């Protein structure tokens, strides 16, 4: 029951250690090493839609099915872990592989899968996105700051006492809310929740059943309750819907007012991730959280979790996020998920189902310039989060070695390198591996070093793992510093504290770590959908002093980008309560920014950096004020998703269990290219292809839109009709797009766009086309 207490030194470490966890570990999908009887594991029995509304009868049905396989009522009671009975029907239970196989053959069972595990992936960002609280005409104030909307988060928990979760000036809890504030270890539900945090639950039965023994909260520094010990869930919650907190900063850096995207919204936390083996989230627990959230009455679900590559196919149905999110979207709940942090490699994007809104990470126009003054009085600017008032001056060293030996890069530095004691070290990073770099910097500190200058190829700074002078420069700048070291027998350097800079010349980029498309399992579905700020985001974390109500840290990852979009979805839902999840998703994608507001292009970080394309950021950087007035939307409902499922090869019985009515897929498999998405992706254009889309007018009743196409040479795109005329009688219009290629070789993707405009609204759909001539040799 011990309270989370740390000294000031550990506070600084905590503020930064979470960053590499999110950049590198993110939510890997794997099998937990079972300590239980190896013959009995947790299996998830999925039965699709509920056959009736009586949840007690449904639970009894689940037990009866288990009894037919396990042989007795007592064994069934002992084996069952969860009964899924709200958004869909099914259960999780402990059984042998043979029993699972037998159960999978029972009537009404769609599939039985083994329980699997995941790991988990501000002051400036909202003003940067145009949602300043001082403007009366933006989406933030038009939507009354998200008043009345409920944002649910599947994460690591929450620290409810923080000032950022105060309920001052908030409206009443919506009458439709059916959730609870569940008590547990160091979490009194009667006191923890208010009109801001209106619900909190925790789910661990799936993890414990698979692990085979009770979860030891003392060993894992965690709480058997909705309380957050890692900081991830607290951080994402405050980004999505935190209240206003003035004068927030990290030791003076990034000073300003912290708040969430929808400060008028309510929050509900569903703790599904635990600190075992560094942090895991069990499939069975995640699916149960979806089930309860649907029943509780949330409007938005923010899920900063992602499966590992390679992904399971859509037909395989393994994995709780695609199934849970399908049922949530069918109930009108928008589900926002992280794209993953496996970039910049292609085909690493995760959470690729078309009903999910998948978010990439981008930077904001803020930096932390830090002066590096060499002994020759030359001052060079690096990036750091070096706080305080004092400068650090010392001899500057570089680990020179013989040309016959491997170079001493940053990652090779060791605490045994006593030559670093009392000095500031220059090193060159050989790889983008934040964890290895953190270890190297800790080694410098352990060896008595006074600071580190890290030279690396990435142009954006990502915080390192301690409050220790650690500056980042480019390879070019690092080489200049090395030339200085080699030019004198006594090189010296002075490091000065960092300061905060906002605006030009800092540019917006897609983050290096952000996972990229195309989708590895469904390349015809563009992913990610949109990008949002996810680098150096200042938001709340659990405090290390129980008397403190405010603690903040800079964290990076698509985990941080996801709640930005969730907050924007909450604002849109408040403004347009009748919009479907697909309409909201379309409004966000078709209004995304593909260039800086100053007019320059957006780059995607990588080796080397390149101009960003749809596989980097989908429709672009999220543009909330334009999303509030999109003009046209590409709407979808369950019928459209059935079209997708048929196109992907699901059989009729599987689809029937997901829907509310019988389904018969056409004998001729439909084209996935006709799914009514606000984007077009053709991964293998072999001949002239015609596809269809339908747009719905959500702007002025009497409107006239004209089409325009931008594309690289050699790809021909024709739209029919070229003009769309809407009226009180005509609210939705279908059109066709004919795409052909003049290329006669197999090559990479070409990118372009189709834009509809009425002179006021600009409705842009990204297009990605890859020509395939004859047999592909790729």
XYZ file of C-alpha atoms in Angstrom:
778
model
C 0.000 0.000 0.000
C 3.062 2.261 0.003
C 2.691 5.716 -1.558
C 4.880 6.497 -4.527
C 7.742 8.483 -2.985
C 10.977 9.512 -4.652
C 13.590 12.152 -4.021
C 14.284 15.078 -6.329
C 17.008 13.187 -8.149
C 14.634 10.386 -9.045
C 12.029 12.917 -10.077
C 14.292 14.114 -12.842
C 15.011 10.572 -13.979
C 11.304 9.708 -14.126
C 10.568 12.754 -16.242
C 12.713 11.459 -19.060
C 12.957 7.703 -18.672
C 9.429 7.282 -20.035
C 10.434 8.748 -23.392
C 12.522 5.834 -24.697
C 9.924 3.423 -23.346
C 7.383 5.010 -25.651
C 9.742 5.380 -28.577
C 11.108 1.871 -28.586
C 8.971 -0.498 -26.503
C 5.522 0.929 -27.351
C 3.073 -1.883 -27.232
C 4.724 -5.020 -28.496
C 2.424 -7.981 -29.092
C 3.759 -11.250 -27.710
C 3.120 -14.305 -25.585
C 3.817 -13.917 -21.872
C 6.175 -16.542 -20.451
C 3.640 -18.535 -18.454
C 4.468 -19.493 -14.891
C 1.209 -21.392 -14.570
C 0.463 -24.956 -15.626
C 1.699 -24.955 -19.220
C -1.271 -27.087 -20.275
C -3.840 -24.491 -19.198
C -3.809 -21.045 -20.691
C -6.306 -18.230 -21.092
C -8.319 -18.407 -24.323
C -10.751 -15.790 -25.622
C -13.999 -17.219 -26.965
C -15.568 -14.711 -29.360
C -19.259 -15.123 -30.254
C -19.971 -11.839 -32.037
C -23.145 -9.851 -31.465
C -25.346 -10.406 -28.435
C -28.291 -12.701 -29.118
C -30.424 -10.993 -26.442
C -30.267 -8.087 -23.962
C -30.472 -10.112 -20.725
C -26.852 -9.933 -19.485
C -27.471 -12.446 -16.689
C -28.838 -14.979 -19.154
C -25.909 -14.262 -21.454
C -23.448 -14.933 -18.623
C -25.265 -18.169 -17.795
C -25.009 -19.214 -21.457
C -21.247 -18.655 -21.361
C -20.911 -20.807 -18.239
C -23.068 -23.554 -19.728
C -20.931 -23.690 -22.875
C -17.829 -23.991 -20.726
C -19.415 -26.761 -18.657
C -20.036 -28.845 -21.805
C -16.304 -28.790 -22.487
C -14.796 -28.824 -18.987
C -17.266 -31.295 -17.533
C -18.466 -29.666 -14.324
C -20.062 -26.495 -12.970
C -17.297 -26.108 -10.383
C -14.520 -26.318 -12.956
C -16.340 -23.838 -15.161
C -16.685 -21.318 -12.323
C -13.007 -21.706 -11.494
C -11.866 -21.349 -15.100
C -13.846 -18.371 -16.388
C -11.979 -15.048 -16.340
C -14.387 -12.607 -18.023
C -17.847 -12.697 -19.529
C -18.208 -10.209 -22.409
C -21.863 -9.182 -22.458
C -22.360 -5.539 -23.399
C -20.915 -4.563 -26.780
C -20.668 -8.170 -27.957
C -20.854 -11.729 -26.664
C -18.057 -14.024 -25.541
C -15.865 -14.947 -22.620
C -12.277 -15.570 -21.539
C -11.403 -18.734 -19.649
C -8.513 -21.002 -18.660
C -8.404 -24.280 -20.563
C -6.107 -26.640 -22.386
C -5.405 -26.408 -26.095
C -7.529 -29.494 -26.712
C -10.439 -28.030 -24.762
C -10.152 -24.772 -26.690
C -10.274 -26.693 -29.946
C -13.370 -28.582 -28.820
C -15.087 -25.397 -27.701
C -14.320 -23.686 -31.020
C -16.535 -26.259 -32.762
C -19.632 -25.480 -30.687
C -22.554 -23.669 -32.382
C -22.413 -19.894 -31.988
C -18.639 -19.718 -31.520
C -16.896 -17.652 -34.191
C -13.337 -18.262 -33.051
C -11.213 -19.113 -30.039
C -7.820 -17.429 -29.694
C -5.000 -17.607 -27.192
C -4.683 -14.667 -24.799
C -1.861 -12.390 -25.935
C -0.126 -9.318 -24.578
C 0.733 -5.772 -25.529
C 3.110 -3.125 -24.234
C 2.391 0.589 -24.143
C 3.727 2.882 -26.905
C 0.273 20.921 -23.289
C 1.617 24.373 -23.133
C 2.209 24.819 -26.857
C 0.563 22.127 -28.955
C -3.017 23.384 -28.706
C -2.124 26.975 -29.584
C 0.021 25.586 -32.401
C -3.059 23.743 -33.724
C -5.114 26.932 -33.678
C -7.127 26.136 -30.550
C -6.128 29.057 -28.357
C -8.499 29.580 -25.447
C -8.453 33.334 -26.100
C -10.060 33.035 -29.544
C -13.859 33.114 -29.553
C -14.248 31.869 -33.126
C -12.289 28.621 -33.081
C -13.549 25.057 -32.589
C -12.556 25.053 -28.906
C -15.026 27.779 -27.995
C -17.676 26.946 -30.604
C -17.941 23.495 -29.043
C -17.949 24.897 -25.494
C -14.637 23.125 -24.940
C -16.172 19.693 -25.478
C -18.888 20.181 -22.870
C -20.838 16.999 -22.130
C -18.624 14.639 -24.158
C -17.109 11.597 -22.427
C -13.593 10.493 -23.426
C -12.610 6.974 -22.394
C -8.948 5.935 -22.322
C -7.493 2.408 -22.309
C -4.136 2.906 -20.641
C -2.005 2.488 -17.511
C -4.356 4.295 -15.125
C -4.609 7.832 -13.801
C -3.483 9.971 -10.846
C -6.786 11.649 -9.928
C -5.585 14.182 -7.339
C -3.642 16.267 -9.862
C -4.833 19.821 -10.461
C -5.183 19.075 -14.156
C -8.131 16.809 -13.288
C -10.052 19.380 -11.233
C -13.731 19.842 -12.122
C -14.043 23.582 -11.600
C -16.669 25.139 -13.924
C -17.538 21.760 -15.430
C -21.131 20.828 -16.172
C -22.969 17.926 -14.575
C -22.167 14.313 -15.351
C -24.296 13.264 -18.355
C -27.388 11.319 -17.330
C -26.561 8.598 -19.868
C -23.372 7.684 -17.956
C -23.533 4.168 -16.510
C -19.921 3.750 -15.435
C -18.399 3.422 -11.980
C -15.411 4.695 -10.038
C -13.895 1.462 -8.810
C -11.971 1.443 -5.534
C -8.718 -0.411 -5.062
C -5.218 -0.087 -3.676
C -4.571 3.536 -2.734
C -7.642 4.561 -4.738
C -10.876 5.485 -2.962
C -13.513 5.552 -5.679
C -15.806 7.746 -3.588
C -13.149 10.467 -3.408
C -11.084 9.953 -6.568
C -13.778 10.787 -9.116
C -15.493 14.103 -9.708
C -17.162 15.841 -12.654
C -13.890 15.688 -14.642
C -12.852 12.094 -13.939
C -16.292 10.452 -13.862
C -15.233 6.815 -14.119
C -12.251 4.573 -13.412
C -11.951 0.805 -13.725
C -9.080 -1.671 -13.770
C -8.763 -5.034 -15.529
C -6.115 -7.588 -14.601
C -7.856 -10.962 -14.479
C -6.639 -11.878 -17.974
C -3.038 -11.108 -17.053
C -3.171 -12.937 -13.723
C -4.875 -15.992 -15.190
C -2.196 -16.308 -17.852
C 0.661 -15.534 -15.465
C -0.610 -18.112 -12.991
C -0.126 -16.154 -9.795
C -1.335 -12.905 -8.196
C 0.252 -9.718 -9.525
C 2.802 -8.427 -7.023
C 2.282 -4.670 -6.858
C 5.238 -4.153 -4.497
C 7.734 -5.869 -6.799
C 6.389 -4.022 -9.841
C 5.889 -0.621 -8.169
C 2.237 -0.567 -9.164
C -1.249 -0.368 -7.654
C -4.055 -2.922 -7.798
C -6.463 -0.152 -8.721
C -7.024 2.455 -11.444
C -4.109 4.485 -10.008
C -1.268 5.105 -12.447
C 2.311 4.394 -11.428
C 4.108 4.612 -14.796
C 2.764 8.035 -15.850
C 1.667 7.025 -19.343
C -2.086 7.056 -18.696
C -1.967 10.242 -16.624
C -0.037 11.979 -19.406
C -2.412 10.895 -22.204
C -5.507 11.736 -20.120
C -4.321 15.265 -19.445
C -3.578 15.767 -23.169
C -7.042 14.618 -24.224
C -9.223 16.366 -21.677
C -7.254 17.921 -18.829
C -8.424 21.122 -17.125
C -6.555 24.439 -17.228
C -3.411 24.674 -15.065
C -1.438 27.935 -15.262
C 2.352 28.318 -14.943
C 3.121 24.708 -15.789
C 6.616 23.778 -16.964
C 9.440 21.317 -16.623
C 11.862 23.241 -14.413
C 11.028 26.447 -16.261
C 11.116 25.003 -19.775
C 7.928 25.183 -21.832
C 6.329 27.547 -19.317
C 2.663 28.220 -19.957
C -0.856 27.016 -19.296
C -1.332 23.271 -19.641
C -4.726 21.893 -20.635
C -6.289 19.150 -22.660
C -7.776 19.429 -26.121
C -11.299 19.251 -24.711
C -11.057 20.804 -21.228
C -14.846 20.810 -20.906
C -15.125 17.062 -21.512
C -15.393 14.289 -18.932
C -12.820 11.489 -18.613
C -13.102 7.767 -17.886
C -10.014 5.620 -17.324
C -9.868 1.897 -18.110
C -6.575 0.580 -16.726
C -5.504 -2.412 -18.815
C -1.698 -2.136 -18.742
C 0.529 -3.274 -15.884
C 4.241 -3.026 -15.109
C 5.045 -6.726 -15.303
C 8.084 -7.304 -17.576
C 8.311 -3.567 -18.176
C 4.629 -3.153 -18.999
C 2.057 -5.515 -20.529
C -1.605 -5.327 -21.504
C -3.474 -8.621 -21.904
C -5.821 -9.162 -24.845
C -8.563 -10.466 -22.549
C -8.331 -7.371 -20.343
C -8.329 -4.973 -23.298
C -11.377 -6.651 -24.819
C -13.206 -6.480 -21.465
C -12.385 -2.779 -21.205
C -13.919 -2.179 -24.648
C -17.006 -4.133 -23.570
C -17.479 -2.093 -20.394
C -16.701 1.254 -22.049
C -19.385 0.624 -24.691
C -21.910 -0.081 -21.950
C -20.744 2.826 -19.770
C -21.619 5.388 -22.434
C -18.341 6.895 -23.646
C -18.363 8.998 -26.839
C -14.688 8.660 -27.749
C -12.135 5.945 -26.984
C -8.473 6.906 -26.951
C -6.194 3.864 -27.252
C -2.457 4.606 -27.175
C -1.645 0.936 -27.732
C -0.565 -0.958 -30.843
C 0.239 -4.501 -31.913
C 3.642 -5.560 -33.168
C 4.633 -6.214 -36.774
C 3.829 -8.574 -38.476
C 0.111 -8.009 -37.974
C -2.556 -10.679 -38.024
C -4.863 -10.624 -41.026
C -8.326 -9.165 -40.639
C -9.826 -12.627 -41.140
C -7.696 -14.115 -38.363
C -9.503 -12.006 -35.774
C -6.703 -12.350 -33.242
C -6.258 -9.220 -31.242
C -8.691 -7.302 -29.111
C -8.332 -3.840 -30.613
C -9.848 -4.512 -34.079
C -12.743 -6.502 -32.588
C -13.456 -4.175 -29.671
C -13.186 -1.079 -31.833
C -15.564 -2.539 -34.462
C -18.293 -2.936 -31.859
C -17.574 0.504 -30.411
C -17.811 2.194 -33.815
C -21.031 0.271 -34.549
C -22.442 1.975 -31.425
C -21.367 5.422 -32.635
C -18.159 5.645 -30.575
C -15.121 7.044 -32.397
C -12.004 4.965 -31.661
C -8.642 6.733 -31.970
C -5.482 4.594 -31.935
C -1.718 5.076 -32.131
C 0.032 4.285 -35.416
C 3.002 2.862 -33.505
C 6.609 3.918 -32.981
C 8.455 1.625 -35.388
C 9.385 4.303 -37.942
C 10.875 5.467 -40.125
C 10.742 2.066 -41.874
C 7.946 1.523 -44.378
C 5.057 -0.875 -43.689
C 5.311 -0.544 -39.922
C 1.991 1.232 -39.264
C -0.320 -0.540 -36.816
C -4.034 -0.388 -35.960
C -4.969 -0.551 -39.635
C -8.692 -1.421 -39.552
C -10.697 1.109 -41.618
C -13.079 1.879 -38.743
C -10.161 3.059 -36.563
C -8.761 6.606 -36.717
C -4.998 5.947 -36.761
C -2.630 8.716 -35.656
C 0.999 9.410 -36.585
C 3.250 11.763 -34.610
C 4.585 15.142 -35.695
C 6.662 17.884 -34.109
C 5.546 21.352 -33.046
C 7.204 24.705 -33.614
C 9.043 24.707 -30.299
C 12.687 24.060 -29.525
C 15.070 24.328 -26.591
C 18.226 26.008 -27.887
C 21.251 25.519 -25.649
C 24.525 27.460 -26.153
C 27.786 25.516 -26.493
C 30.729 27.922 -26.167
C 34.065 26.469 -27.268
C 37.443 27.543 -25.901
C 38.052 29.645 -29.039
C 34.945 31.721 -28.099
C 32.875 30.209 -30.909
C 29.297 29.618 -29.784
C 27.289 26.796 -31.336
C 23.624 26.117 -30.604
C 22.539 22.624 -29.645
C 19.272 21.257 -28.278
C 18.787 20.123 -24.692
C 16.639 20.313 -21.590
C 19.457 21.573 -19.398
C 17.670 23.428 -16.596
C 18.887 25.690 -13.842
C 20.873 28.901 -13.717
C 24.461 27.630 -13.665
C 26.749 26.951 -16.590
C 29.088 23.950 -16.751
C 32.663 24.483 -17.889
C 35.257 21.753 -18.344
C 37.766 20.157 -20.661
C 36.207 18.770 -23.848
C 37.213 15.257 -24.932
C 36.502 12.872 -27.779
C 37.323 9.131 -27.667
C 39.992 9.004 -30.372
C 41.179 5.511 -31.327
C 43.577 4.041 -33.858
C 42.319 3.685 -37.423
C 42.847 -0.053 -36.969
C 40.220 -0.159 -34.228
C 36.430 0.289 -34.440
C 35.370 3.891 -33.739
C 34.146 4.686 -30.235
C 30.584 5.808 -30.880
C 28.213 6.969 -28.141
C 26.773 3.514 -27.629
C 30.215 2.061 -26.826
C 30.892 4.379 -23.873
C 31.260 2.570 -20.552
C 31.310 3.539 -16.892
C 34.818 2.032 -16.862
C 36.078 4.799 -19.168
C 37.793 6.754 -16.399
C 39.214 9.243 -18.925
C 35.740 10.888 -18.928
C 35.919 11.905 -15.247
C 35.616 15.669 -14.745
C 35.211 16.286 -18.494
C 32.505 16.953 -21.084
C 32.389 14.248 -23.752
C 31.648 14.602 -27.470
C 30.395 11.423 -29.146
C 28.711 10.391 -32.386
C 25.625 8.168 -32.310
C 25.786 5.247 -34.730
C 22.137 4.244 -34.621
C 18.723 5.618 -33.731
C 18.297 3.698 -30.515
C 17.170 5.916 -27.676
C 17.606 3.204 -25.057
C 21.248 2.548 -25.975
C 21.962 6.271 -25.960
C 20.420 6.640 -22.525
C 22.614 3.814 -21.246
C 25.678 5.503 -22.730
C 24.855 8.831 -21.102
C 24.325 7.128 -17.766
C 27.781 5.572 -18.229
C 29.320 9.019 -18.722
C 27.656 10.214 -15.549
C 28.713 7.091 -13.625
C 32.328 7.574 -14.772
C 32.338 11.100 -13.317
C 31.748 12.978 -16.553
C 30.212 16.447 -16.308
C 28.212 16.403 -19.536
C 27.739 14.909 -23.012
C 27.372 16.390 -26.496
C 25.628 13.787 -28.682
C 25.991 14.165 -32.436
C 23.294 12.341 -34.400
C 21.539 12.496 -37.748
C 18.059 13.345 -36.449
C 17.299 17.034 -36.674
C 14.822 16.956 -33.793
C 15.798 16.622 -30.175
C 14.427 13.797 -28.036
C 15.036 14.107 -24.285
C 17.524 11.809 -22.597
C 17.264 9.846 -19.404
C 18.314 12.144 -16.595
C 18.742 15.706 -15.363
C 22.303 15.754 -16.592
C 23.832 18.163 -19.125
C 23.232 16.269 -22.359
C 23.074 18.279 -25.573
C 22.228 17.106 -29.058
C 23.724 18.472 -32.284
C 23.673 17.349 -35.911
C 26.505 15.351 -37.474
C 27.595 18.519 -39.274
C 27.790 20.524 -36.060
C 29.417 17.623 -34.222
C 32.109 17.478 -36.900
C 32.805 21.210 -36.429
C 33.246 20.637 -32.685
C 35.563 17.680 -33.382
C 37.692 19.872 -35.680
C 38.066 22.312 -32.781
C 39.122 19.502 -30.394
C 41.776 18.345 -32.848
C 43.056 21.884 -33.393
C 44.238 22.500 -29.814
C 46.069 20.668 -27.055
C 43.657 21.859 -24.367
C 40.097 21.998 -25.722
C 37.588 23.616 -23.369
C 33.815 24.085 -23.490
C 31.089 25.891 -21.555
C 27.490 24.630 -21.567
C 24.761 27.181 -20.757
C 21.174 26.455 -19.628
C 18.502 25.839 -22.257
C 15.787 28.318 -23.111
C 12.401 27.920 -24.804
C 11.918 29.143 -28.384
C 8.549 29.157 -30.175
C 7.847 29.831 -33.847
C 10.115 30.359 -36.844
C 12.523 29.019 -37.909
C 11.390 25.790 -36.183
C 9.515 23.671 -38.717
C 6.935 20.903 -38.455
C 8.082 17.386 -39.344
C 6.721 13.879 -39.103
C 8.625 12.357 -36.181
C 11.466 9.928 -36.874
C 9.932 7.176 -34.729
C 6.401 7.464 -36.132
C 5.349 4.254 -37.929
C 4.870 4.560 -41.687
C 2.597 3.079 -44.314
C 1.617 1.416 -46.460
C -0.344 -1.015 -44.341
C 1.388 -4.396 -44.303
C -1.837 -6.402 -44.126
C -4.288 -4.213 -46.093
C -2.210 -1.994 -48.425
C -5.352 -0.686 -50.171
C -6.418 1.065 -46.935
C -4.373 4.217 -46.351
C -2.734 4.296 -42.925
C -1.932 6.314 -40.919
C -4.997 8.559 -41.283
C -3.636 11.798 -39.817
C -0.683 13.175 -37.836
C -0.748 15.209 -34.631
C 1.797 16.616 -32.168
C 3.665 13.781 -30.457
C 7.177 15.098 -29.769
C 8.198 16.817 -26.522
C 4.639 17.133 -25.282
C 4.387 18.698 -21.830
C 1.589 17.129 -19.789
C 0.847 15.772 -16.331
C 2.559 12.800 -14.677
C 2.179 11.271 -11.203
C 3.980 13.365 -8.571
C 6.741 12.013 -6.366
C 5.666 14.031 -3.349
C 2.205 13.198 -1.999
C 1.597 16.879 -1.135
C 2.065 17.930 -4.776
C -0.940 18.436 -7.062
C 1.059 19.309 -10.158
C 3.888 17.458 -11.874
C 4.721 17.682 -15.565
C 7.060 16.014 -18.025
C 7.957 16.102 -21.697
C 7.164 12.780 -23.364
C 7.267 11.717 -27.011
C 5.518 9.018 -29.009
C 2.425 8.290 -31.061
C 0.961 7.642 -27.605
C 1.044 11.419 -27.151
C -0.281 12.175 -30.658
C -3.324 9.929 -30.171
C -4.968 11.884 -27.307
C -4.461 15.112 -29.266
C -6.788 13.734 -31.920
C -9.094 12.232 -29.272
C -9.502 15.693 -27.754
C -10.297 17.164 -31.178
C -12.825 14.369 -31.826
C -14.498 15.283 -28.515
C -14.813 18.915 -29.649
C -16.337 17.837 -32.962
C -18.699 15.431 -31.199
C -19.868 18.240 -28.934
C -20.468 20.514 -31.923
C -22.035 17.793 -34.100
C -23.498 15.129 -31.769
C -25.217 13.322 -34.672
C -22.085 12.876 -36.788
C -20.962 9.280 -37.205
C -17.413 8.159 -36.392
C -16.748 7.936 -40.146
C -17.980 11.500 -40.728
C -15.716 12.807 -37.960
C -12.804 10.808 -39.343
C -13.449 12.143 -42.865
C -13.617 15.754 -41.647
C -10.241 15.340 -39.947
C -8.515 13.621 -42.894
C -9.779 15.835 -45.727
C -8.824 19.072 -43.967
C -5.325 18.044 -42.834
C -2.434 20.414 -43.507
C 0.089 19.217 -46.101
C 2.287 22.306 -45.830
C 3.312 24.753 -43.147
C 0.972 27.608 -42.444
C 3.787 29.798 -43.726
C 3.701 27.895 -47.020
C 6.736 25.610 -46.795
C 6.601 21.823 -47.206
C 6.384 19.329 -44.356
C 9.244 16.853 -44.128
C 9.325 13.341 -42.689
C 12.346 12.629 -40.524
C 14.454 9.707 -41.629
C 17.833 8.837 -43.073
C 17.742 10.994 -45.055
C 14.744 13.245 -44.353
C 12.262 13.496 -47.230
C 9.126 15.354 -48.213
C 6.225 13.870 -46.269
C 3.694 11.804 -48.207
C 0.404 10.065 -47.287
C 2.237 7.035 -45.883
C 3.898 9.365 -43.372
C 0.935 11.465 -42.266
C -2.230 10.321 -44.067
C -4.273 13.417 -44.834
C -1.650 15.670 -43.229
C -1.257 17.447 -39.892
C -4.557 17.675 -38.053
C -6.293 21.031 -38.604
C -9.148 21.198 -36.078
C -10.725 24.497 -37.076
C -11.074 23.411 -40.698
C -12.332 19.990 -39.560
C -15.185 21.834 -37.840
C -16.373 23.051 -41.257
C -15.297 20.405 -43.805
C -18.008 21.082 -46.394
C -18.289 17.455 -47.516
C -17.707 14.156 -45.714
C -17.212 10.581 -46.850
C -19.656 8.904 -44.491
C -19.778 5.203 -43.658
C -21.910 2.860 -41.586
C -21.948 -0.832 -40.736
C -23.077 -1.670 -44.283
C -19.914 -0.049 -45.665
C -17.763 -2.005 -43.232
C -19.565 -5.181 -44.329
C -18.513 -4.319 -47.884
C -14.945 -4.148 -46.604
C -15.233 -7.439 -44.714
C -16.636 -9.169 -47.810
C -13.814 -7.718 -49.899
C -11.311 -9.092 -47.367
C -12.721 -12.620 -47.602
C -14.710 -13.055 -44.413
C -17.429 -15.677 -44.737
C -21.079 -14.797 -44.270
C -21.453 -16.421 -40.848
C -18.487 -14.536 -39.387
C -19.823 -11.220 -40.666
C -23.320 -11.999 -39.420
C -21.970 -12.352 -35.885
C -20.473 -8.863 -36.107
C -23.599 -7.146 -37.417
C -27.203 -6.765 -36.370
C -28.655 -8.455 -39.462
C -27.967 -11.431 -41.741
C -25.336 -10.843 -44.404
C -24.767 -12.533 -47.726
C -21.603 -11.435 -49.521
C -22.050 -11.243 -53.306
C -20.810 -14.221 -55.304
C -18.366 -11.902 -57.036
C -16.046 -10.568 -54.359
C -16.467 -6.772 -54.164
C -13.560 -4.430 -54.698
C -11.853 -3.037 -51.630
C -11.147 0.082 -53.707
C -14.855 1.003 -53.476
C -14.893 1.246 -49.678
C -16.087 4.823 -49.082
C -12.896 6.133 -47.511
C -11.697 9.760 -47.748
C -8.546 8.485 -49.478
C -7.605 6.333 -52.467
C -4.799 3.783 -52.396
C -4.099 1.361 -55.256
C -1.153 -0.918 -54.428
C -1.120 -2.790 -57.757
C -2.486 -0.777 -60.680
C -2.310 -3.206 -63.628
C -4.899 -1.636 -65.899
C -7.285 1.277 -66.027
C -9.295 1.122 -62.809
C -12.606 2.792 -61.998
C -13.714 3.218 -58.398
C -16.597 5.016 -56.741
C -17.044 7.338 -53.797
C -20.019 9.120 -52.219
C -19.823 12.488 -50.483
C -22.415 14.001 -48.167
C -22.913 17.736 -47.900
C -22.587 19.059 -44.323
C -22.090 22.688 -45.395
C -24.470 25.224 -46.942
C -27.541 23.490 -48.356
C -27.170 24.921 -51.852
C -23.568 24.265 -52.814
C -21.597 23.641 -55.979
C -18.258 21.806 -55.847
C -15.710 21.367 -58.613
C -13.025 18.682 -58.749
C -9.324 19.264 -59.233
C -6.586 16.652 -59.409
C -2.882 16.919 -58.671
C -0.625 14.022 -59.592
C 2.848 13.135 -60.733
C 3.503 12.747 -64.436
C 2.512 9.358 -65.842
C -0.523 8.753 -63.610
C -3.802 9.858 -65.173
C -6.832 10.583 -62.992
C -10.277 11.489 -64.346
C -13.319 12.318 -62.203
C -16.943 11.995 -63.357
C -18.890 14.123 -62.848
C -16.449 16.982 -62.393
C -19.088 19.148 -60.733
C -21.344 18.266 -57.795
C -24.481 20.333 -57.137
C -26.184 19.962 -53.760
C -29.600 21.223 -52.698
C -32.259 20.589 -50.057
C -33.232 17.470 -51.997
C -29.746 16.327 -52.947
C -27.558 15.851 -49.883
C -25.333 12.995 -51.058
C -23.794 12.425 -54.510
C -21.723 9.544 -55.869
C -18.902 10.024 -58.360
C -16.397 7.799 -60.134
C -12.629 8.082 -60.389
C -10.785 6.515 -63.313
C -7.067 5.958 -62.772
C -4.551 4.720 -65.333
C -0.792 4.645 -65.669
C 1.563 5.409 -68.522
C 4.470 3.733 -66.722
C 5.721 0.472 -68.210
C 7.918 -0.689 -65.328
C 7.237 -1.739 -61.766
C 8.257 1.033 -59.425
C 7.329 2.634 -56.131
C 4.280 4.640 -55.179
C 3.268 7.893 -56.815
C 1.290 10.390 -54.757
C -1.319 12.979 -55.559
C -4.727 14.227 -54.483
C -8.338 14.754 -55.479
C -9.831 17.978 -54.156
C -13.418 19.199 -54.181
C -13.899 22.923 -53.599
C -16.789 25.374 -53.591
C -14.506 28.382 -53.263
C -14.664 28.262 -49.457
C -14.243 24.637 -48.448
C -11.311 22.512 -49.604
C -12.037 18.773 -49.358
C -8.787 16.982 -50.150
C -8.379 13.214 -50.509
C -4.822 11.822 -50.705
C -4.154 9.350 -53.540
C -1.381 6.725 -53.608
C -0.792 4.565 -56.677
C 1.786 1.896 -57.493
C 1.957 0.562 -61.041
C 2.349 -3.165 -61.535
C 3.241 -4.358 -65.032
C 2.953 -8.110 -65.556
C 4.459 -10.234 -62.815
C 5.859 -8.305 -59.895
C 9.461 -9.093 -58.947
C 9.407 -7.047 -55.735
